[in-house]
Structure formats: structure tokens, C-alpha cells
Amino acid sequence: MMRRGLAGQRLVATFLGGALLFNYPVLSLLDGSEPFFGMPMLWACLFVIWALLIAVVAWIAERGAR
């Protein structure tokens, strides 16, 4: 039971971290940056953050199922 509660807490923390990273003040830091492989830095970081959040949630869900 303790393990399941810990997984829930980790999911909530991941959500809050994602909400913070997708918030305007953080994203505005990257708005005028140089392109990254021909792609605006803002869009590259949005994609990377999105992919990392999906990977972290999948890892937590798989680990919590055991």
C-alpha cells in the first residue's frame, strides 16, 4: 500500500513540475534564443520537455505496478 501511495505522490510531483516548465516565465527565457538544428529553441524545448514528461510518467506507472 505504501508503494502505491508513493507512486501517486510522484505522479503529482511530475504534474506540478510539468506545469511549472510549461508556464510562461520559463518558456519566455527561450523565446529569442538561437535556432537548434534549424528549429526555434522554444519549439525544440517544448518537444523535449513533453517527451521527458511522458517517459517519467511511464516509468512511474510501470514501477508502481510491481
GROMACS .gro file of C-alpha atoms in nm:
model
   66
    1MET     CA    1   0.000   0.000   0.000
    2MET     CA    2   0.283   0.237   0.078
    3ARG     CA    3   0.434   0.182  -0.265
    4ARG     CA    4   0.112   0.276  -0.441
    5GLY     CA    5   0.085   0.598  -0.241
    6LEU     CA    6   0.442   0.684  -0.327
    7ALA     CA    7   0.370   0.636  -0.699
    8GLY     CA    8   0.074   0.871  -0.669
    9GLN     CA    9   0.287   1.131  -0.498
   10ARG     CA   10   0.549   1.100  -0.771
   11LEU     CA   11   0.283   1.146  -1.039
   12VAL     CA   12   0.154   1.459  -0.867
   13ALA     CA   13   0.509   1.595  -0.839
   14THR     CA   14   0.566   1.520  -1.208
   15PHE     CA   15   0.246   1.704  -1.299
   16LEU     CA   16   0.345   2.006  -1.093
   17GLY     CA   17   0.694   2.007  -1.243
   18GLY     CA   18   0.548   1.987  -1.592
   19ALA     CA   19   0.305   2.268  -1.519
   20LEU     CA   20   0.595   2.480  -1.397
   21LEU     CA   21   0.807   2.402  -1.704
   22PHE     CA   22   0.521   2.482  -1.945
   23ASN     CA   23   0.448   2.810  -1.769
   24TYR     CA   24   0.508   3.144  -1.944
   25PRO     CA   25   0.803   3.281  -1.740
   26VAL     CA   26   1.012   2.969  -1.802
   27LEU     CA   27   0.926   2.944  -2.171
   28SER     CA   28   0.988   3.315  -2.227
   29LEU     CA   29   1.355   3.257  -2.144
   30LEU     CA   30   1.388   3.055  -2.465
   31ASP     CA   31   1.177   3.270  -2.695
   32GLY     CA   32   1.457   3.475  -2.852
   33SER     CA   33   1.728   3.208  -2.847
   34GLU     CA   34   1.927   3.085  -3.144
   35PRO     CA   35   1.782   2.801  -3.355
   36PHE     CA   36   1.860   2.442  -3.259
   37PHE     CA   37   1.919   2.231  -3.573
   38GLY     CA   38   1.713   2.481  -3.773
   39MET     CA   39   1.423   2.467  -3.529
   40PRO     CA   40   1.338   2.756  -3.293
   41MET     CA   41   1.474   2.682  -2.945
   42LEU     CA   42   1.131   2.732  -2.789
   43TRP     CA   43   0.973   2.458  -3.002
   44ALA     CA   44   1.269   2.223  -2.950
   45CYS     CA   45   1.247   2.264  -2.572
   46LEU     CA   46   0.869   2.217  -2.573
   47PHE     CA   47   0.910   1.888  -2.757
   48VAL     CA   48   1.193   1.768  -2.528
   49ILE     CA   49   1.005   1.861  -2.209
   50TRP     CA   50   0.688   1.692  -2.340
   51ALA     CA   51   0.878   1.372  -2.430
   52LEU     CA   52   1.057   1.364  -2.093
   53LEU     CA   53   0.730   1.406  -1.903
   54ILE     CA   54   0.577   1.114  -2.094
   55ALA     CA   55   0.884   0.900  -2.021
   56VAL     CA   56   0.879   0.988  -1.649
   57VAL     CA   57   0.506   0.914  -1.616
   58ALA     CA   58   0.552   0.580  -1.795
   59TRP     CA   59   0.845   0.492  -1.568
   60ILE     CA   60   0.645   0.579  -1.255
   61ALA     CA   61   0.340   0.384  -1.377
   62GLU     CA   62   0.547   0.074  -1.459
   63ARG     CA   63   0.737   0.089  -1.136
   64GLY     CA   64   0.421   0.142  -0.930
   65ALA     CA   65   0.255  -0.162  -1.088
   66ARG     CA   66   0.509  -0.401  -0.937
   0.00000   0.00000   0.00000
